[in-house]
Coordinates of C-alpha atoms in Angstrom, one line a residue:
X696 CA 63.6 98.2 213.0
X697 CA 66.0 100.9 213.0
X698 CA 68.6 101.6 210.5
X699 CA 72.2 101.2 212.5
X700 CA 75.3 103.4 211.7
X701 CA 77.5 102.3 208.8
X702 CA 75.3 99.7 207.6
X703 CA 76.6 97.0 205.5
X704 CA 73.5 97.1 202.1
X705 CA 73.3 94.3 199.5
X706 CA 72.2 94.9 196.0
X707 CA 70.4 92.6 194.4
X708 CA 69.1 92.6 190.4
X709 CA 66.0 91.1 191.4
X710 CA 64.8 89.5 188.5
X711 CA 68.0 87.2 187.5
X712 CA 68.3 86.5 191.2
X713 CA 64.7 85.6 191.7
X714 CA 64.9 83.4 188.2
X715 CA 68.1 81.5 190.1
X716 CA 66.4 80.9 192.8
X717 CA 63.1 79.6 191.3
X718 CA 66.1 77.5 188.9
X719 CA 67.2 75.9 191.8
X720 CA 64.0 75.0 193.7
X721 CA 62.5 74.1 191.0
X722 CA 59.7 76.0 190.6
X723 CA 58.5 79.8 189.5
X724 CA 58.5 81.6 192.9
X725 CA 57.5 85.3 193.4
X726 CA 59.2 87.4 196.2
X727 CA 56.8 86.4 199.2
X728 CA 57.3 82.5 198.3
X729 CA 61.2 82.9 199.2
X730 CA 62.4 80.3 201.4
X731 CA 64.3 81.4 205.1
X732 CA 67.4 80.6 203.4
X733 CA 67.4 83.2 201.2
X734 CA 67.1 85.6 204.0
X735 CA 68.9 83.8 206.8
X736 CA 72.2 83.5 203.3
X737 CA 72.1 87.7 203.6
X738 CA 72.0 88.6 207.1
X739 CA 74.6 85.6 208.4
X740 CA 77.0 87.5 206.0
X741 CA 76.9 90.4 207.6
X742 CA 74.2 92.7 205.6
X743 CA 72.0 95.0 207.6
X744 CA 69.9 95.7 204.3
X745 CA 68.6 94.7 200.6
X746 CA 68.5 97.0 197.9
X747 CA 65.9 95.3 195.4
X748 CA 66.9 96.8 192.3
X749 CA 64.4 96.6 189.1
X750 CA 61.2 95.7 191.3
X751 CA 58.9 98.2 189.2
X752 CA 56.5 97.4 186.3
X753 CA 58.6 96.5 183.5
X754 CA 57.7 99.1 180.2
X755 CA 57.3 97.0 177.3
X756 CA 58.4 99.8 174.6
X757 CA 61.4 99.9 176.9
X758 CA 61.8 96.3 175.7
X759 CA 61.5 96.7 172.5
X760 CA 64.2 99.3 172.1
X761 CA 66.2 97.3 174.3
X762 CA 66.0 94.1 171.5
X763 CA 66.4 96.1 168.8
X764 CA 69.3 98.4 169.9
X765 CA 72.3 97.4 168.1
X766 CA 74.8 98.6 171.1
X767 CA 73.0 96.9 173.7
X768 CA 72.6 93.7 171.7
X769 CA 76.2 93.1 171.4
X770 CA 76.8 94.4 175.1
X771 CA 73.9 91.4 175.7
X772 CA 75.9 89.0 173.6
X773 CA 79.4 89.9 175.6
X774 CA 77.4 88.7 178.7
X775 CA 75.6 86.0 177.9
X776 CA 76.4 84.4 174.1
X777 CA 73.7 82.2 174.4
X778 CA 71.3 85.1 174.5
X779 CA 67.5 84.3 173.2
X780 CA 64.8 87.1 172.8
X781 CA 63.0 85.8 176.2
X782 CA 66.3 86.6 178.1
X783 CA 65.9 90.4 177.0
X784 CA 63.7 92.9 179.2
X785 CA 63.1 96.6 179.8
X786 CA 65.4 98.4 181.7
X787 CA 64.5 99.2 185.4
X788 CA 65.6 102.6 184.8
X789 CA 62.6 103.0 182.3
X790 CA 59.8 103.3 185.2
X791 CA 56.2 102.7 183.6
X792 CA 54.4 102.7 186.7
X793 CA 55.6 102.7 190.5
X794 CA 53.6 99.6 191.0
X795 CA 55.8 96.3 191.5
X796 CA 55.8 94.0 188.5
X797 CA 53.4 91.1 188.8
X798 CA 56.4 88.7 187.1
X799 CA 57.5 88.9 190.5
X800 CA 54.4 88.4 192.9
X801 CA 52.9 92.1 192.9
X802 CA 52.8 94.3 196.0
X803 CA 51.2 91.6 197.7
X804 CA 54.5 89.9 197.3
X805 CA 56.5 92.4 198.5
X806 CA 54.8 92.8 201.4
X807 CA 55.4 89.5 202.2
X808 CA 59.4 89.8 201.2
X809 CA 59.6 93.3 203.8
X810 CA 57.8 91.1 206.6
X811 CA 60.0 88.2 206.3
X812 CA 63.3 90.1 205.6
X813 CA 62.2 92.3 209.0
X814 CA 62.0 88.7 211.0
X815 CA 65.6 88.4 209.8
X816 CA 67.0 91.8 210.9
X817 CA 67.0 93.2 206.9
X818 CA 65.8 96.2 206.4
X819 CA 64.6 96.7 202.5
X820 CA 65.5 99.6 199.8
X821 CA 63.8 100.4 196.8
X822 CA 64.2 102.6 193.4
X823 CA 63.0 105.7 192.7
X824 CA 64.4 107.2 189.2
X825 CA 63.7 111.1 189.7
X826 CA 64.4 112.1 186.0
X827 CA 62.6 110.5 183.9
X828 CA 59.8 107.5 182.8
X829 CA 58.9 105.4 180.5
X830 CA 58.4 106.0 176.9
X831 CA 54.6 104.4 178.0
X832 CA 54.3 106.1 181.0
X833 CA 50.7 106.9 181.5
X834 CA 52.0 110.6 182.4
X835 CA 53.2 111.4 178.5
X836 CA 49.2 111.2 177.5
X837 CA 47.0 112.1 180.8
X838 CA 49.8 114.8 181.8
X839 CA 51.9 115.9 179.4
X840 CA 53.1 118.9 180.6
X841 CA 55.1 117.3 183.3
X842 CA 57.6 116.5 181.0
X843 CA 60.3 118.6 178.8
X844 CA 58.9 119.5 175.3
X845 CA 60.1 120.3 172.2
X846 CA 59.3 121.3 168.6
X847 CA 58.5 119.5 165.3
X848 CA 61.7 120.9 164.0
X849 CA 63.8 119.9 166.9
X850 CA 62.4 116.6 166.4
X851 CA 63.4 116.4 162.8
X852 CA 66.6 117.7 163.7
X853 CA 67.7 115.4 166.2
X854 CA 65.7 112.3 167.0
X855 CA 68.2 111.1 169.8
X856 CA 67.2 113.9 171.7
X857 CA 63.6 114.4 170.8
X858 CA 60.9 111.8 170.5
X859 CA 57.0 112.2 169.1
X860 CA 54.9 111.2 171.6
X861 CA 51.3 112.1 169.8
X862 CA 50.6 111.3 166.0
X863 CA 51.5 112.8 162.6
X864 CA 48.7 115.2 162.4
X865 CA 48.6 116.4 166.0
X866 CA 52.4 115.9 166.7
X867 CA 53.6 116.1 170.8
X868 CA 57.5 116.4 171.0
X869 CA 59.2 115.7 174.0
X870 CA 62.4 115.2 175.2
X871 CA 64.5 111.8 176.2
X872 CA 66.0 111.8 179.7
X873 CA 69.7 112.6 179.8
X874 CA 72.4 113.9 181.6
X875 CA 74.7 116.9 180.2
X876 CA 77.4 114.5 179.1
X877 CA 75.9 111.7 177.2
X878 CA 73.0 111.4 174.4
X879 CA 69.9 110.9 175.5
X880 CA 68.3 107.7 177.3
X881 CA 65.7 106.5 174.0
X882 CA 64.2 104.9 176.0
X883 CA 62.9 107.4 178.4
X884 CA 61.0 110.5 178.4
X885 CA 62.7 113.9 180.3
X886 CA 60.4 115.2 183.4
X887 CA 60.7 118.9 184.4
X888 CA 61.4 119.9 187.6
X889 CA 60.1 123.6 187.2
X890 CA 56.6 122.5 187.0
X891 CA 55.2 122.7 190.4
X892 CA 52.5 120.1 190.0
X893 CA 55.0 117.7 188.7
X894 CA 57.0 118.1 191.6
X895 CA 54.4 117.5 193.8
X896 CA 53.7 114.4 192.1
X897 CA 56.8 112.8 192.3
X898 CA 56.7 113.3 196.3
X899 CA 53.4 111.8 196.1
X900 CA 55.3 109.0 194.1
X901 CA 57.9 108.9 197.4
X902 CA 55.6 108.8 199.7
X903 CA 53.8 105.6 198.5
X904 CA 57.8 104.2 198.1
X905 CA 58.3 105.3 201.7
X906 CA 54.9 103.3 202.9
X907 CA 56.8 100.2 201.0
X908 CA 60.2 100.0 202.4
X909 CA 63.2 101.3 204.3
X910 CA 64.6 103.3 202.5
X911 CA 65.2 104.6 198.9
X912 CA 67.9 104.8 196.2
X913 CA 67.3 107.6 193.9
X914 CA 68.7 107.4 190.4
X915 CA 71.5 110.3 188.8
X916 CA 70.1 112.2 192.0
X917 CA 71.7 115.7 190.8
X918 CA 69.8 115.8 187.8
X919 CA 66.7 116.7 189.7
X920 CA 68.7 120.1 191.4
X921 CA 68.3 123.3 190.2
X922 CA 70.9 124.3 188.6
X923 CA 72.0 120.8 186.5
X924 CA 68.3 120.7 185.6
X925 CA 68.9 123.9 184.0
X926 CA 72.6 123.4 182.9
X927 CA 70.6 120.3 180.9
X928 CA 67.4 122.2 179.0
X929 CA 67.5 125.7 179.7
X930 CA 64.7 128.1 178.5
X931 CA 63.0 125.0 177.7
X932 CA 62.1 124.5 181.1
X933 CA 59.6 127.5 180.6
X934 CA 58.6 127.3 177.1
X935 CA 55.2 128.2 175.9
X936 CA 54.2 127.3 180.3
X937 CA 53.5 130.0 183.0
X938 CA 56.0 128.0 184.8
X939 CA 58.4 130.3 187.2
X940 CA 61.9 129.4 188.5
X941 CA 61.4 127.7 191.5
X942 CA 63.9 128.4 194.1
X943 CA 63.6 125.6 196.7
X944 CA 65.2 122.3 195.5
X945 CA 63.1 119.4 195.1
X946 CA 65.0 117.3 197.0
X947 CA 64.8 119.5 199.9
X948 CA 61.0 119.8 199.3
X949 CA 61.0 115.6 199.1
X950 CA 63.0 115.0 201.6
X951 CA 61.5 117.0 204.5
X952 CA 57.7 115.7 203.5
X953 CA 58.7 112.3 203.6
X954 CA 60.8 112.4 206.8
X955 CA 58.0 114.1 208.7
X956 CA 56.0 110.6 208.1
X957 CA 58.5 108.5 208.1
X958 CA 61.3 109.4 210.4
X959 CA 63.6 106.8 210.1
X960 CA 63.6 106.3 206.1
X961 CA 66.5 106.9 204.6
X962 CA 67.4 108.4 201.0
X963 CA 70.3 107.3 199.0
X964 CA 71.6 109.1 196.3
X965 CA 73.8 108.2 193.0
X966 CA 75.9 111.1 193.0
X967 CA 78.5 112.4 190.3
X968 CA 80.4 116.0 189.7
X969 CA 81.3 116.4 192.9
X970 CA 77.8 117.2 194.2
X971 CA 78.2 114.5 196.9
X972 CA 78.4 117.3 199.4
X973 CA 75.3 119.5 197.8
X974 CA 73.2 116.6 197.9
X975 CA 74.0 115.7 201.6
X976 CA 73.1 119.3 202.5
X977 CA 69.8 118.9 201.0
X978 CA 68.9 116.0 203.4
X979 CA 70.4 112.8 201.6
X980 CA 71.3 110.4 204.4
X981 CA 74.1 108.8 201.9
X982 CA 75.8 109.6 198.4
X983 CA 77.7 107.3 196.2
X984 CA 81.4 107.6 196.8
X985 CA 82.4 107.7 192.9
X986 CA 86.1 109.9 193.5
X987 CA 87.0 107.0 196.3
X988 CA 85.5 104.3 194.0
X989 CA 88.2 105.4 190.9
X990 CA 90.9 106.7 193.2
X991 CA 90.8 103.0 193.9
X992 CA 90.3 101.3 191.0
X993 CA 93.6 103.4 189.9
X994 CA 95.9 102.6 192.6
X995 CA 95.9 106.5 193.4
X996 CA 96.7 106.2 197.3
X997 CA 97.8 110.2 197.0
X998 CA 94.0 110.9 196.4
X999 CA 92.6 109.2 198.8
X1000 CA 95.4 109.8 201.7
X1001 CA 94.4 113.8 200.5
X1002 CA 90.5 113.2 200.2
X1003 CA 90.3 111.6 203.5
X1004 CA 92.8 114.0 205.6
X1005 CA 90.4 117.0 203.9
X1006 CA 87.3 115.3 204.2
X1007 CA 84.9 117.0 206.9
X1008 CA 84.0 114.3 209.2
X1009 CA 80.0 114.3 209.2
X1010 CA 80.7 114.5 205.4
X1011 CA 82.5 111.0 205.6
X1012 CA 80.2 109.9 207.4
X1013 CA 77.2 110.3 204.9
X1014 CA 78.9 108.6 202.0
X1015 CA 78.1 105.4 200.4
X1016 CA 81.1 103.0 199.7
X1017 CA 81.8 100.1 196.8
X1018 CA 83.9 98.9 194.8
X1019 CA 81.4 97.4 192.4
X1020 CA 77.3 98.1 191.4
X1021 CA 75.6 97.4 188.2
X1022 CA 76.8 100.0 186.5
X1023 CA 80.4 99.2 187.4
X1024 CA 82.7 96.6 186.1
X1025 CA 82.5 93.8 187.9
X1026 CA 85.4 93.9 190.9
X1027 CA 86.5 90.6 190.7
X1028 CA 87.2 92.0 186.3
X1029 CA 88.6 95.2 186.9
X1030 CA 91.1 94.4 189.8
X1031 CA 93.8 92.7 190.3
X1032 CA 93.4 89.8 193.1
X1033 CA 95.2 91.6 195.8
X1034 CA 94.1 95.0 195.2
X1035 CA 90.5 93.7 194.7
X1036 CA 91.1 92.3 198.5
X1037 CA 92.7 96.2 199.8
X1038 CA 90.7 98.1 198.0
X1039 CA 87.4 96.3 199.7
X1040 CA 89.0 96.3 203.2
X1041 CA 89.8 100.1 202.8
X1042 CA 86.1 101.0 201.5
X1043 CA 84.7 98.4 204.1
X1044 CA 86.5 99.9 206.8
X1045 CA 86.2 103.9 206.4
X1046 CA 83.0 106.0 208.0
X1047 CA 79.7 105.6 206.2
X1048 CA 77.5 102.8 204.0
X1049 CA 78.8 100.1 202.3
X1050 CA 77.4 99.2 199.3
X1051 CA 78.2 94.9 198.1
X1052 CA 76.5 93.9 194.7
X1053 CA 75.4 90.5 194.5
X1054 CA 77.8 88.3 193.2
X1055 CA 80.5 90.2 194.7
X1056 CA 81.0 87.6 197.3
X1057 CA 81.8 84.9 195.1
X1058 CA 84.1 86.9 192.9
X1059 CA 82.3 86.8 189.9
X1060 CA 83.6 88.5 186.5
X1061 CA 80.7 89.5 184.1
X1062 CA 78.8 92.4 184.2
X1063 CA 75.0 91.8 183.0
X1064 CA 73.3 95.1 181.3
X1065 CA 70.4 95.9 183.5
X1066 CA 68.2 94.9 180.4
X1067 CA 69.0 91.0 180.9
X1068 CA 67.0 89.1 182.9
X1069 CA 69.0 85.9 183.1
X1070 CA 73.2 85.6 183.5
X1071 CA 75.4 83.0 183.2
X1072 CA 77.2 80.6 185.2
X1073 CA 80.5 81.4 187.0
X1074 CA 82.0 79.2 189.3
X1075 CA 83.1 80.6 192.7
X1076 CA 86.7 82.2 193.4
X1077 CA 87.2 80.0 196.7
X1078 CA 90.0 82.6 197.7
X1079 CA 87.5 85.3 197.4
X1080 CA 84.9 84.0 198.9
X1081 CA 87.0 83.1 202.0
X1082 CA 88.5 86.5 202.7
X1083 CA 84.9 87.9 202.2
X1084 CA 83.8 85.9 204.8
X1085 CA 86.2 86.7 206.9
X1086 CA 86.1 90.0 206.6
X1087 CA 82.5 90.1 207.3
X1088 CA 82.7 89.0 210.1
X1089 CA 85.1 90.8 211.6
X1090 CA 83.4 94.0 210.5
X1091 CA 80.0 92.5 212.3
X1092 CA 82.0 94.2 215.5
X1093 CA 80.2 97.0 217.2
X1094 CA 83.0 99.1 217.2
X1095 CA 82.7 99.8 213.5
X1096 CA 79.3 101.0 213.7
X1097 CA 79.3 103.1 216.9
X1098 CA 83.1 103.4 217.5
X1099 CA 85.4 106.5 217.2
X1100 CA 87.2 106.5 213.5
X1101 CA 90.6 108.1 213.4
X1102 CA 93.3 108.7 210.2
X1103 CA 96.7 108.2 210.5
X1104 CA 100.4 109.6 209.2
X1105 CA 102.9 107.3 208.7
X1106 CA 106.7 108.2 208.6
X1107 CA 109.5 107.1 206.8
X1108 CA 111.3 104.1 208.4
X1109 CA 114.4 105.3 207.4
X1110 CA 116.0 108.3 205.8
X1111 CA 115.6 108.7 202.3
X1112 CA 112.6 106.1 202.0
X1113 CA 109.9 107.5 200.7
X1114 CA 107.7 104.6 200.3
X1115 CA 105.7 105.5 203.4
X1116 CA 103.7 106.7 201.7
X1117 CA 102.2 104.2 199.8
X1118 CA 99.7 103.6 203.5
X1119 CA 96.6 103.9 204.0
X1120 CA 96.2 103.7 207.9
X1121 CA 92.9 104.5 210.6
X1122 CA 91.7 102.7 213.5
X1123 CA 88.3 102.2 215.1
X1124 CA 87.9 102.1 218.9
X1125 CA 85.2 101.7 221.1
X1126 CA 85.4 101.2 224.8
X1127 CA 88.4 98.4 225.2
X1128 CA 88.1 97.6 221.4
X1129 CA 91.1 98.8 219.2
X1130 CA 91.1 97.7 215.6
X1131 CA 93.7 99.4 212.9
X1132 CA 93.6 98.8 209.3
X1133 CA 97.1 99.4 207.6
X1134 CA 97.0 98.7 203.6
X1135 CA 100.1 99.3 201.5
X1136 CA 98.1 100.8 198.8
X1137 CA 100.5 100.1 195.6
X1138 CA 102.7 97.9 193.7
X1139 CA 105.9 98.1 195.7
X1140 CA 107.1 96.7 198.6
X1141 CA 107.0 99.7 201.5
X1142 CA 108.4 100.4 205.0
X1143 CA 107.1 103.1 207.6
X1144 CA 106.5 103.6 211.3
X1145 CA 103.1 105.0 212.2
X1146 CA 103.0 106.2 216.0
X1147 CA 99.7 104.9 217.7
X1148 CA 97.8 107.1 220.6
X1149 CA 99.8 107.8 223.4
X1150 CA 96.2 107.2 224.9
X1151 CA 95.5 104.2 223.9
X1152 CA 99.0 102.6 224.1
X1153 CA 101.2 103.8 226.5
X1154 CA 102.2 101.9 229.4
X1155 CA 100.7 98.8 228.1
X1156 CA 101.8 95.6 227.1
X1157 CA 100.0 95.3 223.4
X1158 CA 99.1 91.8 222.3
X1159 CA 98.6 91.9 218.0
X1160 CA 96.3 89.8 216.1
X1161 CA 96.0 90.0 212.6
X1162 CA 92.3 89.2 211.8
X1163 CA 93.0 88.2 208.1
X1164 CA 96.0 86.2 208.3
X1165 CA 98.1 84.1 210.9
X1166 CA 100.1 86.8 212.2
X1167 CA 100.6 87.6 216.1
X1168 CA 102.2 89.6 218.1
X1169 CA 103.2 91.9 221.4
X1170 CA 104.7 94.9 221.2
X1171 CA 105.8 97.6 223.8
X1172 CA 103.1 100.4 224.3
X1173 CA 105.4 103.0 225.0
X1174 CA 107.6 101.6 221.9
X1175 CA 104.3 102.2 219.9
X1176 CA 103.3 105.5 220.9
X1177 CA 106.9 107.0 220.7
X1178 CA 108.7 105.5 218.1
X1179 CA 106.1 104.0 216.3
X1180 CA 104.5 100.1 214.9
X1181 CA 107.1 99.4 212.4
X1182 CA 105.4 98.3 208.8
X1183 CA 106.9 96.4 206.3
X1184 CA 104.2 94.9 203.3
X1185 CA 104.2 93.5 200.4
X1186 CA 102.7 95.5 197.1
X1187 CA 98.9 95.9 197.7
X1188 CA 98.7 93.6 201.0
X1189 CA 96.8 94.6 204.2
X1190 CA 96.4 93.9 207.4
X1191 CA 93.7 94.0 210.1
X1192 CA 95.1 94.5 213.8
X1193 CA 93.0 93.4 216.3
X1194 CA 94.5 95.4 219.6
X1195 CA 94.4 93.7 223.1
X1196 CA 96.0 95.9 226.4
X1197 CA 97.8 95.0 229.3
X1198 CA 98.6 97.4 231.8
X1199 CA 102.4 97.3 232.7
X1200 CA 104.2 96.6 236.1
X1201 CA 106.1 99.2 237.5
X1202 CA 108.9 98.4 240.0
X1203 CA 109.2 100.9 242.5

């Protein structure tokens, strides 16, 4: 199997979902014991891949500090206020050991899960977490010079930062994971990229990934470039070592060894700071959209009408879309009903990856910390679910996968009105297919005319659909292409305009 263009991935938190499913059978099953459904559920909603999130070995000091972390426990009781001890595990973000957890069948298991989600059409994505382990990673004691170290006295003067990996007497400080914003993870232990044999390591570590699965999803990629690394520990990097700057980026080096094996795996990076565009240039297939993803969630059409207009095509291309992950507020929580539904069709409907978290489909509302291995119920939102099914399959259509994409300008509909734009309007065609997404991307009702390709329109007779509602339509191609399709929508409503052509008759 190979990987198609703008493919549709579905993230899954494997262990609640594999505890509902074993719920509702009955039964404790691992990941090769799951039923067709399961797999024929994903791909006849549309999905081209599964991301299994949180399939590693879980690290039990990981868990530890997860139950008795004061933050996290009443994050835990927000989520589930029935929580017990049992329902509390180690974050996946805390790798112990690349090896997949035995709570969930093993590698044998997983084998099993890739073969059977290949029969299906899915293609499967795992974790890789490039900047750190596991307090308990065997690493800290058989190698500890892959990590970041400190001193005594750092440790003494700030323990959030600095933990003591060795005894009393023969003391080994090193340093937490983190990023340059935030204290550090304490339940993690920082790696440093400027030591060569660690690098090689961790491209050993992809390369067993990469015999696994599909493709991978690398955790706070920019952490593990150059200059953040630096930005984040400094001189550190090189104290008390013979370790030299080291002027090739890891990623680069990673990504070039593991596509010479495997040509068709794909990398997928959690990108922030604006190094979406960095990251792509050092061979990342796609990059989390973050800007689109809050432009969104704040209404800001302005942004986005500006991002995309700017945006370099192969760059658009490259980016991964959402509206919701696990580290996001759930979308169905943090939007309002109709901007939930404009703000998926406009991220489901520009160039790139789409990302859909598990749950998403049935509108659920309560985030679950990655540490939880069990969530509760939530009955479906019916009108969610519908227009996500609807929407799916529309967007199964070739043409957006290997169609052309193309932004539009509207204009005012009348002099004086400015509330043209509020719209966010592109098509996708391929061969006789024509498909335009318009949204009015706000909380006020706006007009505007937005002239369609003398191309694709003139001297036609245009027969309308709209694919999520009731609406039809024919329209005048010349009409279309001179003056303009006339728009006037609701706040935060959408439509999706399925195009049909009729060549004209001309008298002569």
């Amino acid at each position: 199997m190979k990987w198609r263009k703008n493919p549709f991935i579905y993230e899954i938190n494997t262990r609640v979902w594999l505890k509902e499913i074993s719920d509702f059978y009955g039964m404790p099953l691992t990941l090769g014991e799951l039923p067709d459904e399961c797999f024929i559920k994903i791909k006849s909603a549309g999905f081209d891949a599964v991301w299994l999130m949180g399939v590693w070995e879980p690290s039990p000091a990981g868990r530890e500090i997860a139950k008795n972390h004061e933050g996290l426990k009443n994050e835990f009781l927000k989520a589930l206020p029935d929580l017990v001890d049992e329902d509390i595990v180690a974050s996946p973000y805390a790798v112990k050991n690349y090896s997949v957890s035995e709570t969930l069948g093993g590698e044998s298991a997983l084998k099993l899960f890739r073969e059977k989600a290949a029969e299906h059409g899915l293609l499967l994505i795992l974790d890789f977490v490039p900047n750190h382990t596991a307090l308990d990673c065997p690493w800290i004691k058989e190698s500890p010079e892959f990590y970041v170290q400190g001193t005594y006295s750092d440790y003494v003067r700030d323990s959030s930062t600095f933990f003591n990996a060795g005894t009393e007497s023969e003391p080994l400080i090193v340093a937490h994971g983190k990023d340059p914003y935030f204290p550090g993870w304490t339940d993690t232990a920082q790696l440093n990229y400027y030591n060569a044999a660690l690098r090689q390591a961790m491209i050993e570590v992809i390369l067993r990934i990469a015999s696994m699965c599909d493709g991978i999803r690398c955790d706070m990629a920019m952490l593990a470039m150059n200059g953040i690394h630096y930005q984040v520990w400094g001189d550190r990097l090189f104290a008390g070592k013979n370790f030299q700057y080291l002027r090739e980026e890891f990623w680069s080096q990673a990504i070039s060894r593991t596509k010479a094996l495997f040509p068709d795996f794909i990398f997928i990076a959690e990108a922030y700071w604006m190094q979406e565009g960095p990251l792509q240039e050092l061979g990342f297939d796609y990059t989390y959209d973050k800007p689109l993803y809050d432009w969104l969630k704040h209404g800001d059409v302005k942004a986005i009408s500006s991002y995309l207009r700017e945006g370099l095509d192969l760059y658009q291309s490259r980016c991964l879309r959402f509206i919701e992950n696990h580290d996001e507020e759930r979308a169905a929580a943090a939007f309002g009903i109709e901007h939930h539904k404009s703000s998926m069709l406009a991220a489901a409907t520009l160039p790139g990856s789409k990302l859909i978290y598990e749950g998403q489909l049935e509108g659920r509302k309560v985030k679950i910390p990655v540490q939880l291995g069990r969530r509760p119920y939530e009955a479906p939102d019916n009108d969610l679910s519908s227009f996500y099914k609807r929407l799916m399959s529309i967007l199964s259509s070739e043409a957006f996968h290997i169609g052309d994409w193309k932004l539009y300008n509207s204009r005012s509909a009348w002099e004086g009105n400015y509330t043209y734009s509020n719209f966010l309007i592109w098509s996708w065609s391929f061969e006789e297919y024509f498909y335009l997404t318009v949204i009015n991307f706000s909380p006020f009702r706006s007009q505007c005319y937005v002239p369609l390709p003398q191309d694709v329109t003139d001297g036609k007779n245009c027969f309308i659909v709209d694919m999520l509602g009731e609406g039809a339509y024919e329209r005048d191609g010349c009409v279309l292409c001179r003056q303009g399709f006339y728009l006037d929508m609701p706040p935060w409503s959408r439509h999706l305009f399925n195009f049909e052509f009729e060549v004209q008759n001309i008298d002569i």
